[in-house]
Amino acid sequence: MSSTDASQSGKTDDRRSRRLVFAYKTACLVVMSIALFWGLVFFSMRQWGLVGTQGAMAAVCLVSWWLTHTGRLSLALMLSQLAFLAITVAMCLYLDVPSEVAPRVSHLYLLVLAMLGYMNFQRHRSKPQLVIIALCLVAFVAFASTPMHFSFAQPLSDEVRISGSWINALVAVAMLAGGAYVMQTEFERTNTMAQALQVALWNDSFTLAYQPQVNRSGEMLGAEVLLRWSTPERGPISPAEFVPVAEQAGLMVRIGAWVLNEGCKTLALWQTHPETSHLTLSVNVSASQFLENNFEQSVLHALEVHKINPTRLKLELTESVMVADMEVVVAKMHILRAVGVSISLDDFGTGFSSLSYLRRLPINQLKMDRSFVQDVTESKRSATMARNIIQLGRDMDIAVLAEGIETQEQFRLLRDNGCTEFQGYLFGRPVPLEEFERTVRTAAA
């Protein structure tokens, strides 16, 4: 992934995070207001235990709101879910005990927690979050289907619970409706984009951009080809936004095949000109595309059809391929390596990196993720990690390419530490093929 794409990815993630931050901060304020209201009611009734419970809920909301406001959304979400799960379960077992006059309603908030957890899971998939969602749903079913409570419970009076049941039920339903609206809006956006991507495939509306890759002397080694998509309504759309949608819609395999074929056409053209015949071309391959049963055969077919030198083609894979059957992954790589195709591991150091995986994978290149590069001149820790990745590549006879190079200082530091290949704004932005070729011809003149 180029530095441009990584920057756009950050902007897209920021937009999604801002929506979740707004929804979560609003929910914190709503729940805190309800807790304070009931705290005052119970205070007037001298129900000190209940005052403490409502105070705890308000405190959790306040802390969560503050954590979110200061940029620690993930911590706030996990903390609040666990705290409110415990508080809600305690309320149901000790205070909100159903009777013939008033039903139990506190357990409705467990559905709100489960929905909040699901929204967070869509943002950041993790097993702990799945466990919390499951606990919320199990607890909801248990409290909805049984009058379960502590033997030493001290139920609220029916008078308080009747009025409270209406308020709590309305608030819980309103929060569920709000969450459903947010998810429906996201679904409609995704569905609309998936349909537009399908049309773009039919109409051949995608374009490609090429970003230079250079050696330690600044000489052109080749380029990375990058997918671009623009619509009349929205203009250019970030790959970080449309690629995940294409993956979900099952379109990425076809889009990836189109990119590979166009890349091979470019290599065939370059072979006919002395100033470009030495250049390599890096093509990004998604995990779903690489794991297709006939992927390696489709690559071999493209090489044969376009009559290109296989050593000029480089396939960039993300570390997500490692979650698949490693025997299948390694076998595919060996078939491609056998004919001369190079394999590059993109965004190295950010995903499923493992020395045991790296030892087994027949790769030619590691692409150091830009997160290690962007502050390599300011952060001692980033500089140390970058040096370690470079040394790892040297020890394993694997080339290391640093992406996201934007300053001469970054370039010099990484070059002096043994990095041999570079990519970033310092050497050129992604540009259309014609402009890239003009740059190459100018440099060769």
GROMACS .gro file of C-alpha atoms in nm:
model
  445
    1MET     CA    1   0.000   0.000   0.000
    2SER     CA    2   0.137   0.341  -0.092
    3SER     CA    3   0.177   0.630   0.148
    4THR     CA    4  -0.113   0.799  -0.029
    5ASP     CA    5  -0.343   0.504   0.027
    6ALA     CA    6  -0.232   0.475   0.388
    7SER     CA    7  -0.310   0.843   0.441
    8GLN     CA    8  -0.653   0.801   0.282
    9SER     CA    9  -0.710   0.492   0.494
   10GLY     CA   10  -0.645   0.698   0.803
   11LYS     CA   11  -0.894   0.963   0.690
   12THR     CA   12  -1.163   0.701   0.624
   13ASP     CA   13  -1.104   0.536   0.961
   14ASP     CA   14  -1.120   0.880   1.123
   15ARG     CA   15  -1.465   0.945   0.972
   16ARG     CA   16  -1.596   0.613   1.098
   17SER     CA   17  -1.445   0.667   1.440
   18ARG     CA   18  -1.596   1.014   1.464
   19ARG     CA   19  -1.943   0.870   1.399
   20LEU     CA   20  -1.895   0.608   1.670
   21VAL     CA   21  -1.746   0.865   1.909
   22PHE     CA   22  -2.048   1.093   1.863
   23ALA     CA   23  -2.295   0.807   1.916
   24TYR     CA   24  -2.110   0.679   2.221
   25LYS     CA   25  -2.065   1.018   2.388
   26THR     CA   26  -2.437   1.086   2.335
   27ALA     CA   27  -2.526   0.749   2.491
   28CYS     CA   28  -2.301   0.827   2.789
   29LEU     CA   29  -2.477   1.158   2.848
   30VAL     CA   30  -2.823   0.998   2.816
   31VAL     CA   31  -2.748   0.716   3.059
   32MET     CA   32  -2.574   0.952   3.300
   33SER     CA   33  -2.881   1.179   3.299
   34ILE     CA   34  -3.109   0.882   3.371
   35ALA     CA   35  -2.881   0.763   3.651
   36LEU     CA   36  -2.873   1.107   3.810
   37PHE     CA   37  -3.253   1.136   3.784
   38TRP     CA   38  -3.308   0.806   3.959
   39GLY     CA   39  -3.034   0.890   4.206
   40LEU     CA   40  -3.230   1.197   4.311
   41VAL     CA   41  -3.553   0.995   4.331
   42PHE     CA   42  -3.391   0.732   4.551
   43PHE     CA   43  -3.221   1.002   4.758
   44SER     CA   44  -3.562   1.152   4.838
   45MET     CA   45  -3.676   0.803   4.940
   46ARG     CA   46  -3.363   0.752   5.153
   47GLN     CA   47  -3.276   0.438   4.955
   48TRP     CA   48  -2.900   0.481   5.006
   49GLY     CA   49  -2.801   0.154   4.837
   50LEU     CA   50  -2.987   0.255   4.524
   51VAL     CA   51  -2.836   0.602   4.537
   52GLY     CA   52  -2.493   0.436   4.537
   53THR     CA   53  -2.586   0.217   4.239
   54GLN     CA   54  -2.706   0.512   4.034
   55GLY     CA   55  -2.400   0.709   4.139
   56ALA     CA   56  -2.177   0.427   4.015
   57MET     CA   57  -2.356   0.427   3.680
   58ALA     CA   58  -2.317   0.803   3.648
   59ALA     CA   59  -1.948   0.775   3.739
   60VAL     CA   60  -1.889   0.506   3.477
   61CYS     CA   61  -2.060   0.724   3.215
   62LEU     CA   62  -1.856   1.027   3.314
   63VAL     CA   63  -1.525   0.837   3.303
   64SER     CA   64  -1.618   0.674   2.971
   65TRP     CA   65  -1.718   1.009   2.822
   66TRP     CA   66  -1.388   1.160   2.934
   67LEU     CA   67  -1.184   0.868   2.796
   68THR     CA   68  -1.366   0.899   2.464
   69HIS     CA   69  -1.318   1.275   2.457
   70THR     CA   70  -0.943   1.229   2.511
   71GLY     CA   71  -0.911   0.979   2.226
   72ARG     CA   72  -0.922   0.648   2.416
   73LEU     CA   73  -1.240   0.513   2.263
   74SER     CA   74  -1.147   0.143   2.272
   75LEU     CA   75  -1.065   0.158   2.643
   76ALA     CA   76  -1.386   0.349   2.714
   77LEU     CA   77  -1.599   0.099   2.524
   78MET     CA   78  -1.457  -0.207   2.696
   79LEU     CA   79  -1.466  -0.046   3.041
   80SER     CA   80  -1.825   0.075   3.009
   81GLN     CA   81  -1.954  -0.254   2.868
   82LEU     CA   82  -1.805  -0.458   3.150
   83ALA     CA   83  -1.915  -0.210   3.416
   84PHE     CA   84  -2.272  -0.177   3.287
   85LEU     CA   85  -2.302  -0.551   3.236
   86ALA     CA   86  -2.210  -0.604   3.602
   87ILE     CA   87  -2.439  -0.322   3.723
   88THR     CA   88  -2.735  -0.438   3.513
   89VAL     CA   89  -2.702  -0.799   3.626
   90ALA     CA   90  -2.680  -0.685   3.988
   91MET     CA   91  -2.988  -0.465   3.945
   92CYS     CA   92  -3.188  -0.754   3.797
   93LEU     CA   93  -3.087  -0.997   4.069
   94TYR     CA   94  -3.117  -0.766   4.368
   95LEU     CA   95  -3.361  -0.482   4.293
   96ASP     CA   96  -3.559  -0.528   3.973
   97VAL     CA   97  -3.739  -0.848   4.067
   98PRO     CA   98  -4.056  -0.912   3.860
   99SER     CA   99  -4.392  -0.934   4.033
  100GLU     CA  100  -4.754  -0.984   3.927
  101VAL     CA  101  -4.795  -0.606   3.913
  102ALA     CA  102  -4.469  -0.486   3.755
  103PRO     CA  103  -4.244  -0.670   3.506
  104ARG     CA  104  -3.866  -0.664   3.505
  105VAL     CA  105  -3.727  -0.412   3.252
  106SER     CA  106  -3.365  -0.343   3.351
  107HIS     CA  107  -3.252  -0.639   3.141
  108LEU     CA  108  -3.354  -0.448   2.825
  109TYR     CA  109  -3.032  -0.249   2.861
  110LEU     CA  110  -2.841  -0.573   2.799
  111LEU     CA  111  -2.961  -0.558   2.438
  112VAL     CA  112  -2.830  -0.202   2.414
  113LEU     CA  113  -2.494  -0.322   2.545
  114ALA     CA  114  -2.490  -0.609   2.295
  115MET     CA  115  -2.563  -0.368   2.009
  116LEU     CA  116  -2.292  -0.131   2.126
  117GLY     CA  117  -2.053  -0.425   2.143
  118TYR     CA  118  -2.143  -0.531   1.790
  119MET     CA  119  -2.079  -0.179   1.659
  120ASN     CA  120  -1.739  -0.183   1.829
  121PHE     CA  121  -1.669  -0.531   1.690
  122GLN     CA  122  -1.730  -0.401   1.337
  123ARG     CA  123  -1.474  -0.132   1.409
  124HIS     CA  124  -1.215  -0.354   1.575
  125ARG     CA  125  -1.268  -0.731   1.566
  126SER     CA  126  -1.151  -0.901   1.884
  127LYS     CA  127  -1.236  -1.214   2.080
  128PRO     CA  128  -1.287  -1.028   2.412
  129GLN     CA  129  -1.554  -0.816   2.244
  130LEU     CA  130  -1.731  -1.126   2.114
  131VAL     CA  131  -1.726  -1.272   2.466
  132ILE     CA  132  -1.887  -0.957   2.609
  133ILE     CA  133  -2.158  -0.963   2.341
  134ALA     CA  134  -2.231  -1.329   2.416
  135LEU     CA  135  -2.250  -1.262   2.791
  136CYS     CA  136  -2.497  -0.977   2.736
  137LEU     CA  137  -2.723  -1.193   2.520
  138VAL     CA  138  -2.708  -1.492   2.754
  139ALA     CA  139  -2.791  -1.271   3.052
  140PHE     CA  140  -3.079  -1.109   2.860
  141VAL     CA  141  -3.233  -1.447   2.774
  142ALA     CA  142  -3.195  -1.566   3.133
  143PHE     CA  143  -3.364  -1.260   3.284
  144ALA     CA  144  -3.634  -1.241   3.014
  145SER     CA  145  -3.740  -1.603   3.055
  146THR     CA  146  -3.710  -1.653   3.431
  147PRO     CA  147  -3.785  -1.453   3.750
  148MET     CA  148  -3.430  -1.533   3.866
  149HIS     CA  149  -3.311  -1.322   4.163
  150PHE     CA  150  -3.103  -1.340   4.481
  151SER     CA  151  -3.268  -1.505   4.781
  152PHE     CA  152  -3.168  -1.198   4.983
  153ALA     CA  153  -3.298  -0.955   4.719
  154GLN     CA  154  -3.470  -0.635   4.831
  155PRO     CA  155  -3.709  -0.559   4.544
  156LEU     CA  156  -3.816  -0.205   4.479
  157SER     CA  157  -4.176  -0.120   4.559
  158ASP     CA  158  -4.428  -0.189   4.284
  159GLU     CA  159  -4.515   0.181   4.274
  160VAL     CA  160  -4.157   0.278   4.190
  161ARG     CA  161  -4.110  -0.010   3.949
  162ILE     CA  162  -4.432   0.058   3.753
  163SER     CA  163  -4.330   0.416   3.677
  164GLY     CA  164  -3.969   0.309   3.625
  165SER     CA  165  -4.066   0.032   3.387
  166TRP     CA  166  -4.218   0.280   3.143
  167ILE     CA  167  -3.921   0.514   3.158
  168ASN     CA  168  -3.659   0.240   3.130
  169ALA     CA  169  -3.845   0.059   2.853
  170LEU     CA  170  -3.885   0.377   2.648
  171VAL     CA  171  -3.520   0.476   2.695
  172ALA     CA  172  -3.391   0.128   2.609
  173VAL     CA  173  -3.609   0.111   2.297
  174ALA     CA  174  -3.498   0.461   2.195
  175MET     CA  175  -3.133   0.363   2.232
  176LEU     CA  176  -3.189   0.043   2.034
  177ALA     CA  177  -3.364   0.243   1.763
  178GLY     CA  178  -3.075   0.489   1.753
  179GLY     CA  179  -2.823   0.208   1.719
  180ALA     CA  180  -3.033   0.042   1.450
  181TYR     CA  181  -3.048   0.372   1.261
  182VAL     CA  182  -2.669   0.406   1.271
  183MET     CA  183  -2.621   0.049   1.146
  184GLN     CA  184  -2.889   0.087   0.878
  185THR     CA  185  -2.724   0.405   0.753
  186GLU     CA  186  -2.391   0.223   0.728
  187PHE     CA  187  -2.558  -0.073   0.555
  188GLU     CA  188  -2.726   0.150   0.298
  189ARG     CA  189  -2.399   0.329   0.229
  190THR     CA  190  -2.218  -0.002   0.185
  191ASN     CA  191  -2.493  -0.151  -0.032
  192THR     CA  192  -2.503   0.156  -0.257
  193MET     CA  193  -2.126   0.148  -0.297
  194ALA     CA  194  -2.128  -0.226  -0.372
  195GLN     CA  195  -2.377  -0.170  -0.654
  196ALA     CA  196  -2.166   0.117  -0.789
  197LEU     CA  197  -1.856  -0.106  -0.780
  198GLN     CA  198  -2.042  -0.371  -0.978
  199VAL     CA  199  -2.130  -0.111  -1.243
  200ALA     CA  200  -1.769   0.013  -1.245
  201LEU     CA  201  -1.652  -0.341  -1.320
  202TRP     CA  202  -1.896  -0.374  -1.608
  203ASN     CA  203  -1.805  -0.033  -1.748
  204ASP     CA  204  -1.429  -0.067  -1.695
  205SER     CA  205  -1.434   0.251  -1.486
  206PHE     CA  206  -1.135   0.179  -1.265
  207THR     CA  207  -0.800   0.342  -1.330
  208LEU     CA  208  -0.446   0.272  -1.215
  209ALA     CA  209  -0.175   0.491  -1.068
  210TYR     CA  210   0.196   0.415  -1.045
  211GLN     CA  211   0.426   0.514  -0.758
  212PRO     CA  212   0.805   0.490  -0.800
  213GLN     CA  213   1.022   0.250  -0.603
  214VAL     CA  214   1.393   0.337  -0.586
  215ASN     CA  215   1.722   0.193  -0.461
  216ARG     CA  216   1.957   0.345  -0.204
  217SER     CA  217   2.107   0.569  -0.475
  218GLY     CA  218   1.765   0.704  -0.571
  219GLU     CA  219   1.764   0.517  -0.903
  220MET     CA  220   1.432   0.384  -1.029
  221LEU     CA  221   1.376   0.012  -0.964
  222GLY     CA  222   1.012  -0.006  -1.063
  223ALA     CA  223   0.670   0.094  -0.939
  224GLU     CA  224   0.373  -0.017  -0.736
  225VAL     CA  225   0.046  -0.014  -0.929
  226LEU     CA  226  -0.245   0.124  -0.728
  227LEU     CA  227  -0.617   0.094  -0.791
  228ARG     CA  228  -0.815   0.415  -0.828
  229TRP     CA  229  -1.190   0.475  -0.856
  230SER     CA  230  -1.381   0.795  -0.914
  231THR     CA  231  -1.753   0.861  -0.953
  232PRO     CA  232  -1.934   1.166  -1.097
  233GLU     CA  233  -2.124   1.210  -0.771
  234ARG     CA  234  -1.839   1.181  -0.521
  235GLY     CA  235  -1.523   1.222  -0.724
  236PRO     CA  236  -1.218   1.017  -0.616
  237ILE     CA  237  -1.300   0.755  -0.350
  238SER     CA  238  -1.032   0.625  -0.117
  239PRO     CA  239  -0.929   0.260  -0.171
  240ALA     CA  240  -0.948   0.227   0.207
  241GLU     CA  241  -1.319   0.296   0.174
  242PHE     CA  242  -1.418   0.094  -0.132
  243VAL     CA  243  -1.183  -0.206  -0.107
  244PRO     CA  244  -1.343  -0.340   0.217
  245VAL     CA  245  -1.686  -0.301   0.053
  246ALA     CA  246  -1.563  -0.488  -0.254
  247GLU     CA  247  -1.435  -0.765  -0.026
  248GLN     CA  248  -1.769  -0.793   0.153
  249ALA     CA  249  -1.958  -0.796  -0.178
  250GLY     CA  250  -1.735  -1.070  -0.322
  251LEU     CA  251  -1.604  -0.841  -0.597
  252MET     CA  252  -1.240  -0.818  -0.494
  253VAL     CA  253  -1.135  -1.133  -0.679
  254ARG     CA  254  -1.266  -0.995  -1.009
  255ILE     CA  255  -1.126  -0.648  -0.943
  256GLY     CA  256  -0.791  -0.798  -0.847
  257ALA     CA  257  -0.787  -1.006  -1.166
  258TRP     CA  258  -0.847  -0.688  -1.367
  259VAL     CA  259  -0.559  -0.509  -1.191
  260LEU     CA  260  -0.326  -0.806  -1.249
  261ASN     CA  261  -0.413  -0.824  -1.618
  262GLU     CA  262  -0.365  -0.448  -1.664
  263GLY     CA  263  -0.035  -0.468  -1.478
  264CYS     CA  264   0.085  -0.743  -1.710
  265LYS     CA  265  -0.014  -0.528  -2.009
  266THR     CA  266   0.201  -0.249  -1.867
  267LEU     CA  267   0.499  -0.481  -1.819
  268ALA     CA  268   0.461  -0.606  -2.176
  269LEU     CA  269   0.472  -0.245  -2.295
  270TRP     CA  270   0.775  -0.164  -2.080
  271GLN     CA  271   0.967  -0.459  -2.222
  272THR     CA  272   0.960  -0.297  -2.567
  273HIS     CA  273   1.144   0.019  -2.454
  274PRO     CA  274   1.506   0.019  -2.332
  275GLU     CA  275   1.448   0.287  -2.067
  276THR     CA  276   1.171   0.084  -1.898
  277SER     CA  277   1.266  -0.277  -1.975
  278HIS     CA  278   1.449  -0.316  -1.641
  279LEU     CA  279   1.158  -0.195  -1.426
  280THR     CA  280   0.959  -0.422  -1.196
  281LEU     CA  281   0.590  -0.380  -1.121
  282SER     CA  282   0.437  -0.456  -0.781
  283VAL     CA  283   0.072  -0.563  -0.787
  284ASN     CA  284  -0.135  -0.581  -0.468
  285VAL     CA  285  -0.318  -0.911  -0.422
  286SER     CA  286  -0.591  -0.949  -0.161
  287ALA     CA  287  -0.606  -1.256   0.061
  288SER     CA  288  -0.935  -1.366  -0.097
  289GLN     CA  289  -0.783  -1.340  -0.445
  290PHE     CA  290  -0.461  -1.521  -0.352
  291LEU     CA  291  -0.652  -1.805  -0.184
  292GLU     CA  292  -0.867  -1.871  -0.492
  293ASN     CA  293  -0.812  -2.229  -0.610
  294ASN     CA  294  -0.679  -2.127  -0.951
  295PHE     CA  295  -0.497  -1.805  -0.860
  296GLU     CA  296  -0.145  -1.924  -0.940
  297GLN     CA  297  -0.267  -2.067  -1.271
  298SER     CA  298  -0.428  -1.733  -1.360
  299VAL     CA  299  -0.096  -1.559  -1.296
  300LEU     CA  300   0.091  -1.808  -1.514
  301HIS     CA  301  -0.172  -1.764  -1.786
  302ALA     CA  302  -0.136  -1.384  -1.775
  303LEU     CA  303   0.243  -1.415  -1.803
  304GLU     CA  304   0.206  -1.642  -2.106
  305VAL     CA  305  -0.061  -1.434  -2.280
  306HIS     CA  306   0.131  -1.107  -2.247
  307LYS     CA  307   0.471  -1.275  -2.300
  308ILE     CA  308   0.640  -1.091  -2.015
  309ASN     CA  309   0.949  -1.172  -1.813
  310PRO     CA  310   0.818  -1.323  -1.485
  311THR     CA  311   1.106  -1.170  -1.288
  312ARG     CA  312   0.959  -0.825  -1.355
  313LEU     CA  313   0.633  -0.907  -1.176
  314LYS     CA  314   0.609  -0.870  -0.800
  315LEU     CA  315   0.298  -0.973  -0.605
  316GLU     CA  316   0.235  -0.787  -0.279
  317LEU     CA  317   0.048  -0.987  -0.017
  318THR     CA  318  -0.074  -0.868   0.319
  319GLU     CA  319  -0.013  -1.065   0.636
  320SER     CA  320  -0.381  -1.164   0.642
  321VAL     CA  321  -0.297  -1.457   0.410
  322MET     CA  322  -0.130  -1.617   0.710
  323VAL     CA  323  -0.461  -1.690   0.879
  324ALA     CA  324  -0.535  -1.943   0.605
  325ASP     CA  325  -0.396  -2.295   0.564
  326MET     CA  326  -0.020  -2.234   0.562
  327GLU     CA  327   0.049  -2.543   0.354
  328VAL     CA  328  -0.174  -2.408   0.077
  329VAL     CA  329  -0.021  -2.060   0.100
  330VAL     CA  330   0.336  -2.191   0.085
  331ALA     CA  331   0.255  -2.425  -0.205
  332LYS     CA  332   0.107  -2.139  -0.408
  333MET     CA  333   0.409  -1.921  -0.337
  334HIS     CA  334   0.652  -2.195  -0.444
  335ILE     CA  335   0.471  -2.238  -0.777
  336LEU     CA  336   0.498  -1.866  -0.846
  337ARG     CA  337   0.857  -1.841  -0.727
  338ALA     CA  338   0.954  -2.135  -0.948
  339VAL     CA  339   0.879  -1.935  -1.264
  340GLY     CA  340   1.051  -1.621  -1.136
  341VAL     CA  341   0.763  -1.417  -0.989
  342SER     CA  342   0.865  -1.226  -0.676
  343ILE     CA  343   0.661  -1.228  -0.355
  344SER     CA  344   0.650  -0.926  -0.124
  345LEU     CA  345   0.497  -0.918   0.225
  346ASP     CA  346   0.321  -0.582   0.260
  347ASP     CA  347   0.275  -0.378   0.581
  348PHE     CA  348   0.523  -0.600   0.763
  349GLY     CA  349   0.512  -0.567   1.140
  350THR     CA  350   0.148  -0.462   1.182
  351GLY     CA  351  -0.056  -0.781   1.156
  352PHE     CA  352   0.009  -1.151   1.203
  353SER     CA  353   0.389  -1.124   1.180
  354SER     CA  354   0.565  -1.427   1.321
  355LEU     CA  355   0.919  -1.550   1.278
  356SER     CA  356   0.788  -1.904   1.233
  357TYR     CA  357   0.566  -1.786   0.947
  358LEU     CA  358   0.847  -1.583   0.796
  359ARG     CA  359   1.079  -1.883   0.806
  360ARG     CA  360   0.835  -2.091   0.603
  361LEU     CA  361   0.726  -1.833   0.346
  362PRO     CA  362   0.936  -1.820   0.026
  363ILE     CA  363   0.926  -1.441  -0.004
  364ASN     CA  364   1.167  -1.203  -0.174
  365GLN     CA  365   1.081  -0.878  -0.001
  366LEU     CA  366   0.948  -0.728   0.321
  367LYS     CA  367   0.771  -0.392   0.300
  368MET     CA  368   0.826  -0.212   0.627
  369ASP     CA  369   0.498  -0.051   0.728
  370ARG     CA  370   0.488   0.327   0.713
  371SER     CA  371   0.392   0.342   1.082
  372PHE     CA  372   0.757   0.259   1.163
  373VAL     CA  373   0.883   0.512   0.908
  374GLN     CA  374   0.676   0.823   0.976
  375ASP     CA  375   0.840   0.904   1.310
  376VAL     CA  376   1.163   0.709   1.269
  377THR     CA  377   1.371   1.027   1.307
  378GLU     CA  378   1.189   1.140   1.623
  379SER     CA  379   1.112   0.814   1.805
  380LYS     CA  380   1.394   0.600   1.939
  381ARG     CA  381   1.155   0.306   1.963
  382SER     CA  382   1.047   0.335   1.597
  383ALA     CA  383   1.410   0.368   1.488
  384THR     CA  384   1.502   0.055   1.684
  385MET     CA  385   1.215  -0.145   1.536
  386ALA     CA  386   1.306  -0.027   1.186
  387ARG     CA  387   1.669  -0.133   1.236
  388ASN     CA  388   1.556  -0.473   1.364
  389ILE     CA  389   1.335  -0.532   1.060
  390ILE     CA  390   1.620  -0.433   0.828
  391GLN     CA  391   1.860  -0.665   1.012
  392LEU     CA  392   1.605  -0.946   1.000
  393GLY     CA  393   1.578  -0.907   0.625
  394ARG     CA  394   1.956  -0.904   0.587
  395ASP     CA  395   1.997  -1.217   0.799
  396MET     CA  396   1.728  -1.403   0.601
  397ASP     CA  397   1.849  -1.273   0.263
  398ILE     CA  398   1.520  -1.088   0.208
  399ALA     CA  399   1.515  -0.738   0.060
  400VAL     CA  400   1.354  -0.471   0.278
  401LEU     CA  401   1.158  -0.181   0.126
  402ALA     CA  402   1.060   0.114   0.344
  403GLU     CA  403   0.733   0.276   0.235
  404GLY     CA  404   0.601   0.616   0.328
  405ILE     CA  405   0.935   0.799   0.293
  406GLU     CA  406   0.857   1.171   0.294
  407THR     CA  407   1.179   1.343   0.407
  408GLN     CA  408   1.548   1.324   0.331
  409GLU     CA  409   1.614   1.260   0.700
  410GLN     CA  410   1.399   0.945   0.696
  411PHE     CA  411   1.568   0.829   0.375
  412ARG     CA  412   1.922   0.883   0.507
  413LEU     CA  413   1.857   0.718   0.843
  414LEU     CA  414   1.704   0.405   0.692
  415ARG     CA  415   1.961   0.389   0.412
  416ASP     CA  416   2.248   0.422   0.660
  417ASN     CA  417   2.098   0.135   0.861
  418GLY     CA  418   2.103  -0.097   0.561
  419CYS     CA  419   1.763  -0.055   0.394
  420THR     CA  420   1.802  -0.104   0.018
  421GLU     CA  421   1.466  -0.008  -0.136
  422PHE     CA  422   1.236   0.288  -0.080
  423GLN     CA  423   0.895   0.426  -0.174
  424GLY     CA  424   0.711   0.744  -0.079
  425TYR     CA  425   0.630   1.105  -0.159
  426LEU     CA  426   1.000   1.196  -0.151
  427PHE     CA  427   1.051   1.000  -0.473
  428GLY     CA  428   0.714   1.057  -0.634
  429ARG     CA  429   0.340   1.044  -0.579
  430PRO     CA  430   0.115   0.789  -0.751
  431VAL     CA  431   0.052   0.917  -1.103
  432PRO     CA  432  -0.110   0.790  -1.426
  433LEU     CA  433   0.100   0.561  -1.646
  434GLU     CA  434   0.181   0.826  -1.906
  435GLU     CA  435   0.316   1.066  -1.643
  436PHE     CA  436   0.517   0.791  -1.475
  437GLU     CA  437   0.676   0.690  -1.805
  438ARG     CA  438   0.764   1.053  -1.881
  439THR     CA  439   0.943   1.071  -1.547
  440VAL     CA  440   1.139   0.755  -1.628
  441ARG     CA  441   1.237   0.881  -1.973
  442THR     CA  442   1.344   1.217  -1.830
  443ALA     CA  443   1.562   1.047  -1.570
  444ALA     CA  444   1.718   0.824  -1.837
  445ALA     CA  445   1.795   1.113  -2.072
   0.00000   0.00000   0.00000
